[in-house]
């Protein structure tokens, strides 16, 4: 709704996000997809097609976003899944040990395994043959792999929870340091939601009732920080990204496939390992590149017009399909020129 009414409609909850002053709108980010202002710590998910309160990431395994309402439940899932896999691994190991103990015979220079039948107790409840041994060994490998992979995710989640952050906010903090270092300013960015105590940060997510503290819209901040310090930093980073973006023109067609075979061996094997989309390119398309790898670039394709109101499509594309434009049409300045001054 209009900011003059002192209300900001929030698509992540079924009620109005009431603000004390209409000037607060200047500190909030506007979601063009949902056509509303986003509450602090909220982000838009392309997979769910909605804004999510305190979004951490979109998990394809649960087909949902991890955010304010289910952050604790998701973290407990990351804890209990490895514990269940450890229990299953113990069962598999003991099963193979007890079954192979009666079938292994040691010689002076060899070890023989008789998988036909048990020597001491041939009346087994479940026959343990070669196929059962292979299946148990395969399941043991899966259980151990899941324990390591999911266990590492649990450690990562606990690190961000103990600092009262999310994975996205940790990345925003890293970009804040990079922005300050790039422009060599005297400002310092302090994450506003870190309560200064790991126990207090822990209680922000985990409660005895299972319901997280707060309403997901307004958050307590540490002393000396502005309530919109994080959103102000995000707005600065978006403005900085527009300043540091470089305009490219497509010189080859690209279909948008994940691993293009016709764009070279190095491009094929170095495709970005991310869920971010690829964008199809036609010869002559204009792209604003914001970041890139050695053989890939990420940017926004201008579809309608070169102005700010043009519709843009974001994604990765091969670097060899584009060339740098000599002049930036928005500033009529060489793209290689100094862009540090703002």
Coordinates of C-alpha atoms in Angstrom, one line a residue:
X1 CA 0.0 0.0 0.0
X2 CA 1.0 3.6 -0.1
X3 CA 3.6 4.7 2.4
X4 CA 1.6 7.8 3.3
X5 CA -0.8 5.7 5.2
X6 CA 1.9 4.5 7.5
X7 CA 1.3 0.9 6.5
X8 CA 3.4 -1.4 4.4
X9 CA 1.8 -4.5 3.2
X10 CA 3.9 -7.6 3.7
X11 CA 3.3 -10.6 1.6
X12 CA 4.9 -13.0 4.0
X13 CA 2.1 -12.7 6.6
X14 CA -1.6 -12.2 6.3
X15 CA -1.7 -8.8 8.0
X16 CA -0.4 -5.3 7.5
X17 CA 3.2 -4.5 8.6
X18 CA 2.6 -1.4 10.8
X19 CA 5.4 1.1 11.0
X20 CA 5.6 4.1 13.3
X21 CA 6.7 6.6 10.6
X22 CA 6.1 6.7 6.9
X23 CA 9.8 7.6 6.4
X24 CA 10.6 4.0 7.3
X25 CA 9.8 3.0 3.8
X26 CA 13.0 4.5 2.6
X27 CA 14.9 1.9 4.6
X28 CA 13.0 -1.1 3.3
X29 CA 13.5 -3.1 0.2
X30 CA 10.8 -3.3 -2.4
X31 CA 10.0 -6.6 -4.0
X32 CA 9.0 -6.1 -7.6
X33 CA 7.6 -9.6 -7.9
X34 CA 5.3 -9.5 -4.9
X35 CA 4.8 -5.7 -5.4
X36 CA 5.2 -4.9 -1.7
X37 CA 7.9 -3.9 0.8
X38 CA 9.8 -6.6 2.5
X39 CA 10.2 -6.7 6.3
X40 CA 13.7 -6.7 7.8
X41 CA 15.6 -10.0 7.3
X42 CA 13.1 -11.1 4.6
X43 CA 14.1 -12.2 1.1
X44 CA 12.3 -13.4 -2.0
X45 CA 12.5 -17.0 -3.0
X46 CA 12.4 -17.7 -6.7
X47 CA 11.5 -21.4 -6.1
X48 CA 8.6 -20.7 -3.8
X49 CA 7.7 -17.4 -5.7
X50 CA 7.1 -15.5 -2.4
X51 CA 9.0 -13.5 0.2
X52 CA 10.0 -15.5 3.3
X53 CA 10.6 -14.1 6.8
X54 CA 14.2 -14.5 8.0
X55 CA 15.0 -16.7 5.0
X56 CA 18.1 -18.9 5.3
X57 CA 17.9 -20.9 2.0
X58 CA 15.6 -23.0 -0.1
X59 CA 16.1 -26.7 0.6
X60 CA 15.2 -29.0 -2.4
X61 CA 15.1 -32.0 -0.1
X62 CA 12.1 -30.7 1.9
X63 CA 10.8 -28.7 -1.1
X64 CA 10.4 -25.6 1.1
X65 CA 12.3 -22.6 2.4
X66 CA 14.1 -22.6 5.7
X67 CA 13.1 -19.5 7.5
X68 CA 11.6 -18.0 10.6
X69 CA 8.9 -20.5 11.3
X70 CA 10.9 -23.8 10.6
X71 CA 14.6 -22.9 11.2
X72 CA 14.6 -24.8 14.5
X73 CA 12.8 -27.8 13.0
X74 CA 15.2 -27.9 10.0
X75 CA 18.2 -27.8 12.3
X76 CA 16.9 -30.6 14.4
X77 CA 16.3 -32.6 11.2
X78 CA 20.0 -32.0 10.4
X79 CA 20.9 -33.4 13.8
X80 CA 18.6 -36.4 13.9
X81 CA 19.3 -37.6 10.3
X82 CA 23.0 -38.3 11.0
X83 CA 22.2 -39.9 14.3
X84 CA 19.8 -42.2 12.5
X85 CA 22.4 -43.0 9.9
X86 CA 24.9 -43.8 12.6
X87 CA 22.5 -46.2 14.2
X88 CA 21.9 -47.8 10.8
X89 CA 25.6 -48.1 10.2
X90 CA 26.1 -49.9 13.5
X91 CA 23.4 -52.4 12.5
X92 CA 24.9 -53.0 9.1
X93 CA 28.4 -53.5 10.6
X94 CA 27.2 -55.9 13.2
X95 CA 25.1 -57.8 10.7
X96 CA 28.0 -58.3 8.4
X97 CA 30.4 -59.2 11.2
X98 CA 28.1 -61.8 12.8
X99 CA 27.3 -63.4 9.4
X100 CA 30.9 -63.4 8.1
X101 CA 32.4 -64.6 11.3
X102 CA 31.3 -68.1 10.7
X103 CA 32.2 -68.1 7.0
X104 CA 35.8 -66.8 7.1
X105 CA 38.7 -69.3 7.2
X106 CA 42.3 -68.1 7.5
X107 CA 45.2 -69.8 5.9
X108 CA 48.9 -69.2 5.9
X109 CA 48.8 -67.0 2.9
X110 CA 45.1 -66.5 2.1
X111 CA 41.7 -65.7 3.5
X112 CA 38.6 -67.7 2.2
X113 CA 35.0 -66.6 2.6
X114 CA 32.3 -69.2 2.1
X115 CA 29.0 -67.4 1.2
X116 CA 27.1 -70.6 0.6
X117 CA 25.9 -71.4 4.1
X118 CA 26.9 -70.9 7.7
X119 CA 29.1 -73.6 9.2
X120 CA 27.9 -73.5 12.8
X121 CA 24.3 -72.5 12.5
X122 CA 22.8 -73.2 9.0
X123 CA 19.2 -72.4 10.2
X124 CA 19.3 -68.7 9.7
X125 CA 16.1 -66.7 9.8
X126 CA 17.1 -64.5 6.8
X127 CA 19.5 -66.1 4.3
X128 CA 22.7 -64.0 4.1
X129 CA 24.0 -64.6 0.6
X130 CA 26.2 -62.7 -1.7
X131 CA 23.4 -60.3 -2.8
X132 CA 22.5 -59.5 0.8
X133 CA 26.2 -58.8 1.6
X134 CA 26.4 -56.4 -1.4
X135 CA 23.2 -54.7 -0.4
X136 CA 24.4 -54.3 3.2
X137 CA 27.8 -52.9 2.0
X138 CA 26.1 -50.4 -0.3
X139 CA 23.7 -49.3 2.4
X140 CA 26.6 -48.8 4.8
X141 CA 28.3 -46.5 2.3
X142 CA 25.1 -44.5 1.9
X143 CA 24.6 -44.2 5.7
X144 CA 28.2 -43.1 6.2
X145 CA 28.1 -40.6 3.4
X146 CA 24.8 -39.1 4.6
X147 CA 26.3 -38.8 8.1
X148 CA 29.2 -36.8 6.9
X149 CA 27.3 -34.6 4.4
X150 CA 24.3 -33.8 6.6
X151 CA 26.5 -33.5 9.7
X152 CA 28.6 -30.8 8.0
X153 CA 25.4 -28.9 7.2
X154 CA 24.3 -29.2 10.8
X155 CA 27.7 -27.7 12.0
X156 CA 27.3 -24.8 9.5
X157 CA 23.7 -24.1 10.7
X158 CA 24.8 -24.1 14.3
X159 CA 27.5 -21.6 13.6
X160 CA 25.1 -19.1 12.0
X161 CA 22.5 -19.7 14.7
X162 CA 24.9 -19.0 17.5
X163 CA 25.6 -15.6 15.9
X164 CA 21.9 -15.0 15.2
X165 CA 22.4 -14.9 11.5
X166 CA 21.2 -16.8 8.4
X167 CA 23.3 -18.1 5.5
X168 CA 22.1 -15.2 3.4
X169 CA 23.0 -12.7 6.2
X170 CA 26.5 -14.1 6.5
X171 CA 27.0 -13.5 2.8
X172 CA 25.6 -10.0 3.1
X173 CA 28.1 -9.3 5.9
X174 CA 31.0 -10.6 3.7
X175 CA 29.9 -8.3 0.9
X176 CA 29.7 -5.4 3.3
X177 CA 33.4 -5.9 4.2
X178 CA 34.2 -6.1 0.5
X179 CA 32.3 -2.9 -0.3
X180 CA 34.0 -1.0 2.5
X181 CA 37.4 -2.2 1.4
X182 CA 36.8 -1.5 -2.2
X183 CA 35.8 2.1 -1.6
X184 CA 38.2 2.5 1.3
X185 CA 35.7 4.3 3.5
X186 CA 35.9 4.8 7.2
X187 CA 32.5 3.2 7.9
X188 CA 32.2 -0.1 9.8
X189 CA 29.3 -2.5 9.5
X190 CA 28.2 -4.2 12.7
X191 CA 25.6 -7.0 12.4
X192 CA 22.7 -5.6 14.3
X193 CA 20.9 -8.8 15.4
X194 CA 23.8 -10.4 17.2
X195 CA 22.8 -10.2 20.9
X196 CA 26.5 -10.6 22.0
X197 CA 25.8 -13.9 23.8
X198 CA 25.6 -17.3 22.1
X199 CA 23.0 -18.4 24.6
X200 CA 20.7 -15.4 23.8
X201 CA 21.2 -16.0 20.1
X202 CA 20.4 -19.7 20.6
X203 CA 17.1 -18.8 22.3
X204 CA 16.1 -16.7 19.4
X205 CA 15.6 -19.9 17.4
X206 CA 15.1 -22.7 19.9
X207 CA 12.4 -22.5 22.5
X208 CA 10.7 -25.1 24.7
X209 CA 7.3 -24.4 23.0
X210 CA 8.8 -24.9 19.5
X211 CA 7.6 -21.4 18.5
X212 CA 10.5 -19.0 17.8
X213 CA 10.6 -15.7 19.6
X214 CA 9.1 -12.6 18.1
X215 CA 6.7 -12.3 15.2
X216 CA 9.2 -12.5 12.3
X217 CA 8.8 -8.8 11.4
X218 CA 10.4 -6.7 14.2
X219 CA 13.7 -7.9 15.7
X220 CA 15.7 -6.8 18.8
X221 CA 19.0 -5.2 17.9
X222 CA 22.2 -4.8 19.8
X223 CA 22.9 -1.5 21.5
X224 CA 24.2 1.2 19.2
X225 CA 22.7 -0.3 16.0
X226 CA 19.9 1.1 13.9
X227 CA 16.8 -1.1 13.6
X228 CA 17.3 -1.1 9.8
X229 CA 21.1 -1.4 9.7
X230 CA 20.9 -4.6 7.7
X231 CA 18.4 -3.3 5.1
X232 CA 20.4 -0.1 4.7
X233 CA 23.5 -2.1 3.9
X234 CA 21.5 -4.2 1.4
X235 CA 20.4 -1.1 -0.3
X236 CA 23.9 0.2 -0.5
X237 CA 25.1 -3.1 -1.9
X238 CA 22.4 -3.0 -4.6
X239 CA 23.4 0.5 -5.6
X240 CA 27.0 -0.5 -5.6
X241 CA 26.2 -3.5 -7.8
X242 CA 24.6 -1.2 -10.4
X243 CA 27.6 1.1 -10.3
X244 CA 30.1 -1.8 -10.7
X245 CA 28.2 -3.7 -13.3
X246 CA 29.7 -3.9 -16.8
X247 CA 27.7 -4.0 -20.0
X248 CA 28.3 -6.9 -22.5
X249 CA 26.9 -7.7 -25.9
X250 CA 26.2 -11.3 -27.0
X251 CA 28.2 -12.4 -30.0
X252 CA 27.1 -16.0 -30.0
X253 CA 23.8 -17.7 -29.4
X254 CA 23.4 -19.7 -26.2
X255 CA 20.4 -22.0 -25.6
X256 CA 20.6 -21.8 -21.8
X257 CA 21.6 -25.4 -21.1
X258 CA 23.5 -26.2 -17.9
X259 CA 26.5 -27.8 -19.6
X260 CA 26.9 -26.6 -23.2
X261 CA 28.9 -29.0 -25.3
X262 CA 29.5 -26.6 -28.2
X263 CA 31.1 -23.8 -26.0
X264 CA 34.3 -25.6 -25.3
X265 CA 35.6 -28.3 -23.0
X266 CA 36.6 -25.9 -20.2
X267 CA 33.2 -24.2 -20.3
X268 CA 31.5 -27.6 -20.1
X269 CA 33.4 -28.9 -17.1
X270 CA 33.5 -25.6 -15.2
X271 CA 29.8 -25.0 -15.1
X272 CA 28.7 -23.2 -11.9
X273 CA 27.5 -25.7 -9.2
X274 CA 24.5 -23.6 -8.1
X275 CA 20.7 -23.6 -8.4
X276 CA 20.8 -20.2 -10.0
X277 CA 19.3 -20.3 -13.6
X278 CA 21.0 -19.9 -16.9
X279 CA 19.8 -17.4 -19.4
X280 CA 19.4 -18.0 -23.1
X281 CA 21.2 -15.5 -25.3
X282 CA 20.7 -14.4 -28.9
X283 CA 23.3 -12.6 -30.9
X284 CA 23.0 -8.8 -30.1
X285 CA 21.5 -9.1 -26.7
X286 CA 22.7 -6.7 -24.0
X287 CA 23.7 -8.0 -20.6
X288 CA 24.7 -6.2 -17.4
X289 CA 27.3 -8.5 -15.8
X290 CA 27.6 -8.2 -12.0
X291 CA 30.0 -11.1 -11.2
X292 CA 31.7 -14.0 -12.9
X293 CA 34.1 -16.9 -13.0
X294 CA 36.9 -17.7 -15.3
X295 CA 34.6 -19.2 -18.0
X296 CA 31.2 -18.1 -16.8
X297 CA 29.5 -14.8 -16.0
X298 CA 26.3 -13.8 -14.1
X299 CA 24.2 -10.9 -15.1
X300 CA 20.9 -9.5 -16.1
X301 CA 19.7 -9.5 -19.7
X302 CA 17.8 -6.4 -20.7
X303 CA 14.7 -7.6 -22.6
X304 CA 12.7 -4.5 -23.4
X305 CA 14.8 -1.4 -23.1
X306 CA 18.1 -0.2 -21.8
X307 CA 16.5 2.0 -19.2
X308 CA 16.0 1.3 -15.5
X309 CA 12.4 0.3 -16.2
X310 CA 13.4 -2.5 -18.6
X311 CA 12.5 -6.1 -17.7
X312 CA 15.6 -8.1 -16.8
X313 CA 16.3 -11.8 -16.7
X314 CA 19.0 -13.0 -14.4
X315 CA 21.3 -16.0 -14.8
X316 CA 24.6 -17.5 -15.8
X317 CA 26.0 -17.6 -19.3
X318 CA 29.3 -18.6 -20.9
X319 CA 31.9 -15.8 -21.0
X320 CA 33.0 -16.7 -24.6
X321 CA 29.5 -15.9 -25.9
X322 CA 29.8 -12.2 -25.0
X323 CA 32.1 -9.2 -25.5
X324 CA 32.5 -6.1 -23.5
X325 CA 30.8 -3.0 -24.9
X326 CA 33.0 0.0 -25.5
X327 CA 30.6 2.4 -23.8
X328 CA 28.0 2.0 -21.1
X329 CA 24.7 3.4 -22.5
X330 CA 23.5 4.5 -19.1
X331 CA 26.5 6.8 -18.4
X332 CA 28.0 7.2 -21.9
X333 CA 31.4 6.5 -20.3
X334 CA 33.9 3.8 -21.1
X335 CA 33.2 0.6 -19.1
X336 CA 36.9 0.4 -18.1
X337 CA 36.8 3.8 -16.5
X338 CA 37.1 4.3 -12.8
X339 CA 33.7 3.7 -11.0
X340 CA 34.8 4.0 -7.4
X341 CA 33.5 7.5 -7.0
X342 CA 29.8 7.7 -6.3

